[in-house]
Short mmCIF file of C-alpha atoms and ligand atoms in Angstrom, two decimals:
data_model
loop_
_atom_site.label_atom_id
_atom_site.label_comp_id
_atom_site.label_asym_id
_atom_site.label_seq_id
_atom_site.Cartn_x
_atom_site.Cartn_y
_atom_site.Cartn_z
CA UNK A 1 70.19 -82.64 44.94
CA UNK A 2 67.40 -83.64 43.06
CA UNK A 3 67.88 -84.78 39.38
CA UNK A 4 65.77 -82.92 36.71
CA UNK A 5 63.20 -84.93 35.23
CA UNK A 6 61.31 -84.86 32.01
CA UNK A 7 57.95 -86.46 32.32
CA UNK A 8 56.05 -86.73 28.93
CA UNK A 9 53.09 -88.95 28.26
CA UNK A 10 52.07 -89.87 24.78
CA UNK A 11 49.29 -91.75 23.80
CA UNK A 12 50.24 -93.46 20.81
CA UNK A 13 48.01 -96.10 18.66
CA UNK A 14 48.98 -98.77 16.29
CA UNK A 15 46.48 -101.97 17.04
CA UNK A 16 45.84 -103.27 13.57
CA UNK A 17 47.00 -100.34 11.73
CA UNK A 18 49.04 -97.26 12.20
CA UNK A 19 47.19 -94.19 14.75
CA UNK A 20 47.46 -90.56 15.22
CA UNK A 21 49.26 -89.48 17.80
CA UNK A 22 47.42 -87.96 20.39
CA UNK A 23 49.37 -86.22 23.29
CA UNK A 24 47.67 -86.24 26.80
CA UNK A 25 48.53 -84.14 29.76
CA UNK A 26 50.64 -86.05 32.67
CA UNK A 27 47.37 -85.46 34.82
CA UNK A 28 45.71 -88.68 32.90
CA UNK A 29 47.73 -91.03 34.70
CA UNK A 30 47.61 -88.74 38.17
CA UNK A 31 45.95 -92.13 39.66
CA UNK A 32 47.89 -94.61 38.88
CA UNK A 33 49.86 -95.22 41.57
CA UNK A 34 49.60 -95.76 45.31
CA UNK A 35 51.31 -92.19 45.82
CA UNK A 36 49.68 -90.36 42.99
CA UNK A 37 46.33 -91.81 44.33
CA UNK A 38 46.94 -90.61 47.68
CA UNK A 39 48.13 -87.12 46.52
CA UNK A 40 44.63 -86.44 45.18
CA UNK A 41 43.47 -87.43 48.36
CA UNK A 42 46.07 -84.75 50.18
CA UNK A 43 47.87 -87.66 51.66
CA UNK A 44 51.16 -89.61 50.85
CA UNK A 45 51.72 -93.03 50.90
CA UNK A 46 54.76 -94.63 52.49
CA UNK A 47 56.95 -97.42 52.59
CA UNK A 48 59.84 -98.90 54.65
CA UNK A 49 63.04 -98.66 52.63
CA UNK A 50 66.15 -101.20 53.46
CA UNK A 51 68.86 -99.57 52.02
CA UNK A 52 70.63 -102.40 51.14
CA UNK A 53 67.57 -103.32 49.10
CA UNK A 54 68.36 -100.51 46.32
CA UNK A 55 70.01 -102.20 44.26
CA UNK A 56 67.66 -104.97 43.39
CA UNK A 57 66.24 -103.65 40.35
CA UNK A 58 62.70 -104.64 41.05
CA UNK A 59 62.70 -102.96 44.62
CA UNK A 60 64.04 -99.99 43.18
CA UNK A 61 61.64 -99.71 40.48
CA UNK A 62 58.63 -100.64 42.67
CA UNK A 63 59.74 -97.80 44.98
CA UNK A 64 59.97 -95.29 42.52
CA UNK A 65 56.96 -95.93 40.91
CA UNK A 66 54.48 -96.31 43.54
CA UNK A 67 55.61 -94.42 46.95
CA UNK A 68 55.65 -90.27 47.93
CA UNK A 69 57.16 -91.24 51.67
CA UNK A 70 59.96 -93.01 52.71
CA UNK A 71 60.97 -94.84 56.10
CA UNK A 72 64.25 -96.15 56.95
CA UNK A 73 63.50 -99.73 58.19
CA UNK A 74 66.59 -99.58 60.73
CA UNK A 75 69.21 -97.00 58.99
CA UNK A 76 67.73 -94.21 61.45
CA UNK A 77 67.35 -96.23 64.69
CA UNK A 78 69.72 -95.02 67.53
CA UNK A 79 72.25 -98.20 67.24
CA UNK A 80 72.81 -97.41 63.52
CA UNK A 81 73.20 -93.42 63.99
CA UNK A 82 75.35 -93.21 67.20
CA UNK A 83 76.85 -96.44 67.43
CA UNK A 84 79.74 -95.31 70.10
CA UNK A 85 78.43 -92.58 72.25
CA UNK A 86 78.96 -89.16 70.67
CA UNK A 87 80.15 -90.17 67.76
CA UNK A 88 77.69 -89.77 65.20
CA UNK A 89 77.67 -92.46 61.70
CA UNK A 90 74.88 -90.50 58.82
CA UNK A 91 76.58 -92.22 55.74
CA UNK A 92 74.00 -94.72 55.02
CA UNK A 93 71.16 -92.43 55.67
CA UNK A 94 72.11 -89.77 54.22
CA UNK A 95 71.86 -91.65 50.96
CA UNK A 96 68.39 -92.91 52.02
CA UNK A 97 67.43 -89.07 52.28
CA UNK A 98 69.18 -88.23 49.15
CA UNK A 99 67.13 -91.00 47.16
CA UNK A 100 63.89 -89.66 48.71
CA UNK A 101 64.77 -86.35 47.55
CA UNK A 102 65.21 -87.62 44.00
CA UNK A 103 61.77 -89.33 44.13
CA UNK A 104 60.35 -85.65 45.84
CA UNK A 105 59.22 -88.44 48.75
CA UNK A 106 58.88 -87.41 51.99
CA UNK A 107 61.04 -88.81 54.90
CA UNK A 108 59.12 -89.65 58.47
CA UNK A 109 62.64 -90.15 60.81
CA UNK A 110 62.28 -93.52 62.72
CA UNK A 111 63.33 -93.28 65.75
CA UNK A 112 65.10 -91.03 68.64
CA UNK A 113 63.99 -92.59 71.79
CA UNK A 114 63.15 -96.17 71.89
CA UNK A 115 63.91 -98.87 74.70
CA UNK A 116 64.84 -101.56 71.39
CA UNK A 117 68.05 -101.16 68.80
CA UNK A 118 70.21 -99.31 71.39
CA UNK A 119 73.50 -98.92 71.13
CA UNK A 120 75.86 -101.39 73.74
CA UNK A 121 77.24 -98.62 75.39
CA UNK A 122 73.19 -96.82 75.90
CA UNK A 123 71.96 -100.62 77.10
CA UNK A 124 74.26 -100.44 80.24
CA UNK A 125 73.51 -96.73 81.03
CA UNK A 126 71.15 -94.97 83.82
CA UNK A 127 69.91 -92.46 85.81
CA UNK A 128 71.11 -89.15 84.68
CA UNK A 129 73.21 -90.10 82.17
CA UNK A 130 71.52 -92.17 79.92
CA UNK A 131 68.50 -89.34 79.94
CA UNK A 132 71.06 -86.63 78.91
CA UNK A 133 72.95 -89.16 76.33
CA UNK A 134 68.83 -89.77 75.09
CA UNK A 135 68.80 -85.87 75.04
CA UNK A 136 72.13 -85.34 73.42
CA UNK A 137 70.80 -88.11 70.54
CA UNK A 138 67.91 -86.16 69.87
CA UNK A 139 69.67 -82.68 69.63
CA UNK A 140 72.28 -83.61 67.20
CA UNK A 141 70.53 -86.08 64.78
CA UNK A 142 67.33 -83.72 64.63
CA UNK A 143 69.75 -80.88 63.82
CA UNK A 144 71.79 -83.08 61.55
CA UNK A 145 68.41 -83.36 59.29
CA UNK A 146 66.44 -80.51 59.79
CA UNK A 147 64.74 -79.02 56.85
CA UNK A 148 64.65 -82.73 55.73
CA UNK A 149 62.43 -84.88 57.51
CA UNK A 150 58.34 -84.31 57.39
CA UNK A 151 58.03 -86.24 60.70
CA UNK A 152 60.36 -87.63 63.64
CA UNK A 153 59.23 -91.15 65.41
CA UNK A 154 60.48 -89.12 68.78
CA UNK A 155 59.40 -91.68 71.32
CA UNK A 156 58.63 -95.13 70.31
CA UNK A 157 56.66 -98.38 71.81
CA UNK A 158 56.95 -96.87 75.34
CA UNK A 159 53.75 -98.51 75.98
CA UNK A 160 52.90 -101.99 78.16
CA UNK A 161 51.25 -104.57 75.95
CA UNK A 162 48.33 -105.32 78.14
CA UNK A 163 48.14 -102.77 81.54
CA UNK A 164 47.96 -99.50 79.56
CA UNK A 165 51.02 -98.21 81.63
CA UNK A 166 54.48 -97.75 80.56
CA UNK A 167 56.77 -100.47 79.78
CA UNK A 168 59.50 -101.62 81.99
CA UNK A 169 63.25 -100.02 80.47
CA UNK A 170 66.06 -98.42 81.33
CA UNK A 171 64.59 -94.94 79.74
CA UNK A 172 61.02 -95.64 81.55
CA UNK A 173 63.42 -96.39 84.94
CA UNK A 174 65.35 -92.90 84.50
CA UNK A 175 61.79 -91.24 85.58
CA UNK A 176 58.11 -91.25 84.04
CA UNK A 177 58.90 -87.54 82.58
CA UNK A 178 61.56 -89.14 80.29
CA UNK A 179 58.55 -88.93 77.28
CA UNK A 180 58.09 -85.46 77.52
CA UNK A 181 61.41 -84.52 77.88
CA UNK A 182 62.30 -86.07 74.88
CA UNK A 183 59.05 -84.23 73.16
CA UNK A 184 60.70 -80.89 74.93
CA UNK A 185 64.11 -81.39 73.43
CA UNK A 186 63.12 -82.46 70.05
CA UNK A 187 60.41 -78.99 69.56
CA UNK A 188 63.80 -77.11 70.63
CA UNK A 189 66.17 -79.19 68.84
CA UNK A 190 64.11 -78.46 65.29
CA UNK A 191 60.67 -76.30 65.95
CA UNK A 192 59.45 -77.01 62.39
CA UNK A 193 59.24 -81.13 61.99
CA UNK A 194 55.96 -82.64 63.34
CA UNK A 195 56.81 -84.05 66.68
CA UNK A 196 55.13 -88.03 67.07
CA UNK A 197 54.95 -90.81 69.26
CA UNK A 198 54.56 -94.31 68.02
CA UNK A 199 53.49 -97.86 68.88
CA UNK A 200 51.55 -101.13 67.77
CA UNK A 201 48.74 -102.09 69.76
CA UNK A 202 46.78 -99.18 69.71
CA UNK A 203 44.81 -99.77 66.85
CA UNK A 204 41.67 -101.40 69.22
CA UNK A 205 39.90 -98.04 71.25
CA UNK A 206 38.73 -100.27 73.94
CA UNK A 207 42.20 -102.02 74.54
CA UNK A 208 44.09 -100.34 77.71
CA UNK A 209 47.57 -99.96 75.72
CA UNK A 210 45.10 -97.98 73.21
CA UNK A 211 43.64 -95.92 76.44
CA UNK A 212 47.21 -95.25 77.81
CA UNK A 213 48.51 -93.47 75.06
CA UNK A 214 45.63 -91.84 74.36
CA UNK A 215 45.62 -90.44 78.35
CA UNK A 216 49.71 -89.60 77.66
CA UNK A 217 48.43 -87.48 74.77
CA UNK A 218 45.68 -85.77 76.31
CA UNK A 219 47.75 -84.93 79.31
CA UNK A 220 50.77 -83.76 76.46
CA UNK A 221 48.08 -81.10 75.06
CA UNK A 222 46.41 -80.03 78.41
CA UNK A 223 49.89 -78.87 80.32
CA UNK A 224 51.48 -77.72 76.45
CA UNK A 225 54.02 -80.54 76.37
CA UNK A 226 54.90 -80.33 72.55
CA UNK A 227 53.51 -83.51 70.51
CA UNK A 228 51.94 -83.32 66.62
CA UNK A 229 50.98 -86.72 65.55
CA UNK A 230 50.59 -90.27 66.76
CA UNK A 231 51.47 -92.78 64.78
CA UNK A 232 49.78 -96.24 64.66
CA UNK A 233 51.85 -99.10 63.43
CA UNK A 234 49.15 -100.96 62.31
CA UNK A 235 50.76 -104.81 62.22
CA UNK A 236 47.85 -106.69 61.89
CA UNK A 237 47.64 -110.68 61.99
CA UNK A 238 45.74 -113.36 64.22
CA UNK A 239 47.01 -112.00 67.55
CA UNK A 240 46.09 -108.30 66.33
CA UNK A 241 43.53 -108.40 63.77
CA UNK A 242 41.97 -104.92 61.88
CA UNK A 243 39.61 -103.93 64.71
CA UNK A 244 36.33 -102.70 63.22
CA UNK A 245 36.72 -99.93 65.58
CA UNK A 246 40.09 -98.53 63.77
CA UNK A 247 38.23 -95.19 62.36
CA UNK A 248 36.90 -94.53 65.99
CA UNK A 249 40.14 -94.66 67.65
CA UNK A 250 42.02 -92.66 64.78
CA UNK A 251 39.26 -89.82 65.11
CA UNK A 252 39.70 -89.83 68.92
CA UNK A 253 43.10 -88.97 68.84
CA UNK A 254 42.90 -86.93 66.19
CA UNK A 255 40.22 -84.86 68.23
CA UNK A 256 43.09 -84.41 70.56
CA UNK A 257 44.41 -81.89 68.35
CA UNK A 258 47.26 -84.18 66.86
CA UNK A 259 47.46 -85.73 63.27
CA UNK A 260 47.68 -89.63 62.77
CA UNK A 261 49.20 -91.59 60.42
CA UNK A 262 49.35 -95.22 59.95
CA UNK A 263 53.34 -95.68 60.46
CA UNK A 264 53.95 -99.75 59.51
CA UNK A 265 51.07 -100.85 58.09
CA UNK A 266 51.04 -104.88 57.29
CA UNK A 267 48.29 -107.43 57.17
CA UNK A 268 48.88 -110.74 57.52
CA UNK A 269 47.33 -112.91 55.20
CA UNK A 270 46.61 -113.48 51.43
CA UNK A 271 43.19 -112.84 48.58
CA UNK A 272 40.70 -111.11 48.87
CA UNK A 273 40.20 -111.06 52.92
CA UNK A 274 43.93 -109.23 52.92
CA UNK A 275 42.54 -107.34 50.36
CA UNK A 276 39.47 -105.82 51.55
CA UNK A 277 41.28 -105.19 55.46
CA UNK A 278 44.21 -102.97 53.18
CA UNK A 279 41.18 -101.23 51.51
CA UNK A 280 39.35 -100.40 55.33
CA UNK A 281 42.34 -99.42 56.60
CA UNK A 282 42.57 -96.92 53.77
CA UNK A 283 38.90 -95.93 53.62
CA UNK A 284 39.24 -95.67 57.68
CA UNK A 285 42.42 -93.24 57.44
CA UNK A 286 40.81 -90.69 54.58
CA UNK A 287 37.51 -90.71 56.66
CA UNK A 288 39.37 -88.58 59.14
CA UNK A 289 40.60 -85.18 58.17
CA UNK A 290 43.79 -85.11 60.12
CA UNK A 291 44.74 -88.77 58.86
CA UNK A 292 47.86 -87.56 57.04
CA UNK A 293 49.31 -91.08 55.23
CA UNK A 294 49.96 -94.39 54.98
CA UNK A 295 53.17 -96.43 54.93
CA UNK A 296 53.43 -99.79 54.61
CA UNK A 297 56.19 -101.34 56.45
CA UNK A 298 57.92 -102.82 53.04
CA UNK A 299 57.26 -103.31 49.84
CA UNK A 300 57.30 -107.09 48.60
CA UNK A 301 55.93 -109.87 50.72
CA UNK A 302 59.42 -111.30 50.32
CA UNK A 303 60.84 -108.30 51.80
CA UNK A 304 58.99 -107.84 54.89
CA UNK A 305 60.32 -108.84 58.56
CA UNK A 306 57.39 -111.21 59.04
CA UNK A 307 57.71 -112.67 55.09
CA UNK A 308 55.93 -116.04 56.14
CA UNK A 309 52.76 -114.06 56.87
CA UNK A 310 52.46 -112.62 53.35
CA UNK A 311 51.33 -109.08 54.69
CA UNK A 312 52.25 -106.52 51.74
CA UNK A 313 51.09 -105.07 48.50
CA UNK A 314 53.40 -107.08 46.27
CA UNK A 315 54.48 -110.67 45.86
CA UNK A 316 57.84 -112.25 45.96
CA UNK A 317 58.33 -111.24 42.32
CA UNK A 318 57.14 -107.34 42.27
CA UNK A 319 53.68 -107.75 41.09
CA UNK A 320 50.89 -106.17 42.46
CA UNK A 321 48.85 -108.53 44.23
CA UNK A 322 44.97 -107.92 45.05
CA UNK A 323 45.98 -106.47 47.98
CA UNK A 324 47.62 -103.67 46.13
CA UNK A 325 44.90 -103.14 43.48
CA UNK A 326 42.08 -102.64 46.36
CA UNK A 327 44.65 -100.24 48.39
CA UNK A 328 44.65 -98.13 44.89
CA UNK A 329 40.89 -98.39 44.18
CA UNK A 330 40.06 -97.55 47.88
CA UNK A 331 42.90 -94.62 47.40
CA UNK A 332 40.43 -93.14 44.37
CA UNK A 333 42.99 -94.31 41.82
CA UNK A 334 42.65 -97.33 39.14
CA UNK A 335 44.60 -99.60 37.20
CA UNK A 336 41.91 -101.30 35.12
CA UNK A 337 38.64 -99.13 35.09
CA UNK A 338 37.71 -97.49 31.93
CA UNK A 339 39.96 -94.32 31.70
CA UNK A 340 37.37 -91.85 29.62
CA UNK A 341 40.03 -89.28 28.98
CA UNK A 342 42.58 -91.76 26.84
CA UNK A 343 39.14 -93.39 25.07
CA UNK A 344 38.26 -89.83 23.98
CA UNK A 345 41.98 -89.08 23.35
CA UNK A 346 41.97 -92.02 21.07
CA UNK A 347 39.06 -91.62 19.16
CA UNK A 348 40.51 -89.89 16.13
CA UNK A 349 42.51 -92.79 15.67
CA UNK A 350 41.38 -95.14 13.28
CA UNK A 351 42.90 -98.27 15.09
CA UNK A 352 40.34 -97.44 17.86
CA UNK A 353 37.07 -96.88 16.05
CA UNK A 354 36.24 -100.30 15.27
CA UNK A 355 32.94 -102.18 15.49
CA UNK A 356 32.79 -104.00 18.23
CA UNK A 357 33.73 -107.55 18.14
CA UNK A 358 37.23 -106.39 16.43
CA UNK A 359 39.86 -106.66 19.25
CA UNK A 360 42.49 -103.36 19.80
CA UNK A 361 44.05 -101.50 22.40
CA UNK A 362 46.46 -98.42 22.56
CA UNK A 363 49.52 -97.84 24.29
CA UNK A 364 49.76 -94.64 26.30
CA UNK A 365 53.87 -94.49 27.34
CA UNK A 366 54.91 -92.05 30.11
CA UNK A 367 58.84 -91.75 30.86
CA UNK A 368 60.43 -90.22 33.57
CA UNK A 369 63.96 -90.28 32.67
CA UNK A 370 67.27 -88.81 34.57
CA UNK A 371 70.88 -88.73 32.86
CA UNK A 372 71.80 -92.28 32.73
CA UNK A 373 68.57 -93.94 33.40
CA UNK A 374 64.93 -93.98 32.92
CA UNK A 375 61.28 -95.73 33.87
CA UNK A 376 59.14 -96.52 32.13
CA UNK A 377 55.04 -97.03 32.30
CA UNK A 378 52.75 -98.09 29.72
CA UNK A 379 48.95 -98.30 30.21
CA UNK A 380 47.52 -100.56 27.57
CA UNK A 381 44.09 -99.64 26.95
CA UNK A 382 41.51 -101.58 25.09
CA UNK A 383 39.18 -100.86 22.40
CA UNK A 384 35.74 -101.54 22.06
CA UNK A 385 36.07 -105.16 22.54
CA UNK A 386 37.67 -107.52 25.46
CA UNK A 387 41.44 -108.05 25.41
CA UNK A 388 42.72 -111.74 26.20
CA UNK A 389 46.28 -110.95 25.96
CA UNK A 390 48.53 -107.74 23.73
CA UNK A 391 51.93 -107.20 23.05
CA UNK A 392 53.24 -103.74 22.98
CA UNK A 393 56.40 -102.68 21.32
CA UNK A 394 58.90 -99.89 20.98
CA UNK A 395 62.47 -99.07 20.07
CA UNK A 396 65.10 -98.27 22.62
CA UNK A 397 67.78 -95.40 21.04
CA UNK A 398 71.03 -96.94 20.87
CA UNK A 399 73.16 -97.55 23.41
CA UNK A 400 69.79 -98.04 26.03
CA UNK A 401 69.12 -101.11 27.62
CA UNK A 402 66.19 -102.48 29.47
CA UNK A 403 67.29 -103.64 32.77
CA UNK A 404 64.28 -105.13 34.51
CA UNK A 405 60.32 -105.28 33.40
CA UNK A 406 57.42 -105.56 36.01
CA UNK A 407 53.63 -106.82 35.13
CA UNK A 408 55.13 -107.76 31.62
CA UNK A 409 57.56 -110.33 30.08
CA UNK A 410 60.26 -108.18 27.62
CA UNK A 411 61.38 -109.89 24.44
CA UNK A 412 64.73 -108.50 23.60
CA UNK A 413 67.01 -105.65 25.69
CA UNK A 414 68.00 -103.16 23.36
CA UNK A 415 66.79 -101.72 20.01
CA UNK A 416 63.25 -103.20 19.54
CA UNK A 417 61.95 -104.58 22.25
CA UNK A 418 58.23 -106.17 23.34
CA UNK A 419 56.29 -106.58 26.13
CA UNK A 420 53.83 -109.34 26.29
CA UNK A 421 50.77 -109.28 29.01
CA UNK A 422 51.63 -111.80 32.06
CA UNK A 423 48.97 -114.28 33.57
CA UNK A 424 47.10 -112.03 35.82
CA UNK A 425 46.89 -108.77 33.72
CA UNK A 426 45.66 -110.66 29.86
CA UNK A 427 42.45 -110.30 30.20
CA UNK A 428 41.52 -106.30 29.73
CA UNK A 429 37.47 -105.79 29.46
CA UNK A 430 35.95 -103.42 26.91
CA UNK A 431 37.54 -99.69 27.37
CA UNK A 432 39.69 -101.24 30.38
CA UNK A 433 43.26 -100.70 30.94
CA UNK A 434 46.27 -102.25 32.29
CA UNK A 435 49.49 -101.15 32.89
CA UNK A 436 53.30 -102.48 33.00
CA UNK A 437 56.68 -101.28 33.23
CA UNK A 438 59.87 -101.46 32.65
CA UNK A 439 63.35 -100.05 33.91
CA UNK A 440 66.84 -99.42 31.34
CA UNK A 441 69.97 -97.84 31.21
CA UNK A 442 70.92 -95.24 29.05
CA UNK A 443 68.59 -92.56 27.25
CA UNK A 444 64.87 -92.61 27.27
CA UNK A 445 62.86 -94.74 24.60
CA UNK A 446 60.69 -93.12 22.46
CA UNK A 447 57.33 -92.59 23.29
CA UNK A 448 55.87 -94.07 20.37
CA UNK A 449 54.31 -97.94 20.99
CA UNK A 450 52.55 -100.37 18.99
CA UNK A 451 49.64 -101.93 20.79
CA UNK A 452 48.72 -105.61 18.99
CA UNK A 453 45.31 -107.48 20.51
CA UNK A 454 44.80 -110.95 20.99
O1 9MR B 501 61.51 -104.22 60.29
C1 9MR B 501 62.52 -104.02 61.27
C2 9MR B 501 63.45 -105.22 61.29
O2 9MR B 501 64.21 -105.25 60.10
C3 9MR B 501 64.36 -105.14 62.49
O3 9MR B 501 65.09 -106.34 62.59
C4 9MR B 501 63.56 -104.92 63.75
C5 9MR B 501 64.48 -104.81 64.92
O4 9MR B 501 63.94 -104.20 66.01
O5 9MR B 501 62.78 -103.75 63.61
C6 9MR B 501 61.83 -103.84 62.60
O6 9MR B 501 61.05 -102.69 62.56
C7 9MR B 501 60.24 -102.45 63.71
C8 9MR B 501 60.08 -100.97 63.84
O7 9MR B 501 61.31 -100.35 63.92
C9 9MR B 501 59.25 -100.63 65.08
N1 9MR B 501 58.00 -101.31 65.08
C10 9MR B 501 58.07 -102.75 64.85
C11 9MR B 501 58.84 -103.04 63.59
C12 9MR B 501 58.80 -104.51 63.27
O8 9MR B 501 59.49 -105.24 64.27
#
């Protein structure tokens, strides 16, 4: 079911003396975010979700905040949804789907057929068997969650690494036509989801694992075997860097008649080189039409199956890193260009109109609050002059508790609390905004903040 919502954003003033209140429509902060952003652009953005990660508060948040598409990261994977054979185990991702349906995210279903994460009892099966016990998987988990999913991973990494044939497995050895069968039984199983094949290494058009699936997919659409999308996984590090040939290969396939979408995006690496290959990857994806989203395959560094490497759009503690800020700007959205809508908004506040020189910025405070709980954002905006560091504040109703802050250190809990700028986000230039956030139990703060400049 998905929870009822009230979203209200209020721009509110109160620098160096009390402001007007001014209220905006939601739309001014449409572009905040990684999954507003890529709304406007008539895509989502993704990310791998661990379900056991939900109840760190700082995941949670992060997740709610920033992403329209979810990914289980192993809670759909054949092992995990028919661990003995016919006997079918949803519990855990059924609460995956049910949190993705209280963000309104989409869910891409990871994965029916895939040579990795099989069950014991699949591993030691052939022949006919194990191709109708593949079929039989497909059949009942696509009909346990139809209506539900936006896309199904139905074959995955079925793909050599270097020869640009199929790789060696006990699927591949139960007869070459085991891919489209799979495609066959999934368009029967549910006729509405998009139908996709997946795999890493296919990023490169003039590597032969890239020219093998591409063949496989031409081949699906000339005989009518059903396939929608490919999906590139997009892990890229030393071994398998961001070709500069990315956009080519996604338009070729997507001249195939399928969509693509980047499926488990990560990129190794740290500053502004990370940053820049996030924002080509995104720039690559929205320069072809039938590019339909982004995921990332988790959401902190910390969080991500190759950690060491650094490869995500947040650090260790939940803040955005460059990475993340040039995936947003590349995305059309902003976190710290001059917003012209909230200056304008402000202007018949006193606080606002100063000369410049005088230091002030405005807090515009946007809740999205559920029985029980509620985010928070705040975009601190500043005046006519540089900011080099602002405290907002505002007072919790009683009984409401702030349970975790992001891009801001909180000063106090409950009843009147503050949030003080962090190292990174201090420094605001002239009309330039920032943002924070914060989590809490309880009912929704008011929507009236004090903005003080330093
Ligand atoms: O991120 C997943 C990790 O937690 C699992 O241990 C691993 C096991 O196979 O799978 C990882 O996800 C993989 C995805 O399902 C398919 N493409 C490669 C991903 C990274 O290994």
């Amino acid at each position: 079911m998905r929870r009822s919502r009230a979203i209200l954003t209020v721009l509110t003033t109160g620098a160096l003396t009390a402001g007007a209140l001014t209220v905006l429509s939601p739309a001014a902060d449409a572009a905040s975010t990684l999954g507003s952003a890529a709304a406007g652009q008539g895509r989502y953005f993704g990310t791998a979700v661990s379900i056991n990660r939900l109840s760190d508060a700082t995941y949670s948040s992060i997740l709610n905040r920033e992403f329209n598409s979810v990914t289980a990261e192993n809670e759909m994977k054949i092992d995990a949804l028919e661990p003995q054979q016919n006997q079918f185990n949803y519990t855990t991702a059924d609460r995956l789907i049910t949190r993705a349906n209280e963000m309104g995210a989409k869910v891409r279903g990871h994965t029916l057929a895939w040579h990795s994460q099989q069950p014991g009892w699949m591993q030691s099966m052939s022949g006919t068997a194990l191709r109708n016990a593949m079929k039989n998987h497909i059949t009942q988990v696509m009909t346990h969650y139809k209506g539900k999913i936006d896309s199904w991973d139905v074959v995955n990494e079925a793909f050599d690494d270097s020869n640009g044939g199929r790789r060696d497995s006990n699927l591949q050895r139960t007869g070459n036509d085991w891919i489209e069968d799979a495609f066959k039984t999934a368009r029967a199983a549910d006729p509405a989801v998009k139908l996709c094949y997946n795999d890493y290494n296919t990023d490169n058009w003039t590597w032969a694992k890239t020219q093998g699936v591409y063949n496989m997919v031409k081949d699906f659409k000339a005989r009518g075997v059903p396939i929608d999308c490919v999906g590139f996984q997009s892990h890229f590090n030393s071994g398998s860097p961001y070709p500069s040939n990315y956009r080519t290969t996604l338009q070729n396939f997507a001249d195939l008649g399928v969509d693509v979408q980047i499926t488990e995006l990560d990129i190794e690496g740290s500053g502004t080189t990370q940053a820049n290959t996030y924002a080509n990857v995104v720039r690559d994806c929205l320069a072809v039409t039938r590019c339909n989203g982004i995921t990332v395959w988790g959401i902190r560094d910390s969080d991500s199956w190759r950690a060491s490497g650094t490869p995500l759009l947040f650090d260790a503690n939940g803040n955005p890193k460059q990475a993340y800020t040039s995936t947003l700007a590349a995305l059309g959205g902003s976190t710290s260009s001059p917003s012209p809508s909230t200056s304008s908004s402000a202007s018949p506040s006193p606080s606002v109109s100063q000369s410049s020189g005088t230091r002030a910025c405005t807090a515009t405070v946007t809740v999205n609050a559920w029985t029980g709980g509620f985010v928070t954002s705040v975009k601190v905006t500043a005046g006519s002059a540089a900011l080099t560091g602002w405290t907002t504040g505002l007072t919790l109703p009683a009984g409401s508790a702030v349970t975790n802050s992001w891009s801001a250190t909180a000063s106090g809990t409950s009843g009147a609390v503050s949030f003080t700028n962090v190292g990174y986000n201090g420094t605001v230039p002239a009309g330039g905004t920032t943002e924070f956030g914060f989590q809490g139990t309880g009912s929704a703060p008011s929507t009236t903040a004090t903005c003080t400049a330093r």
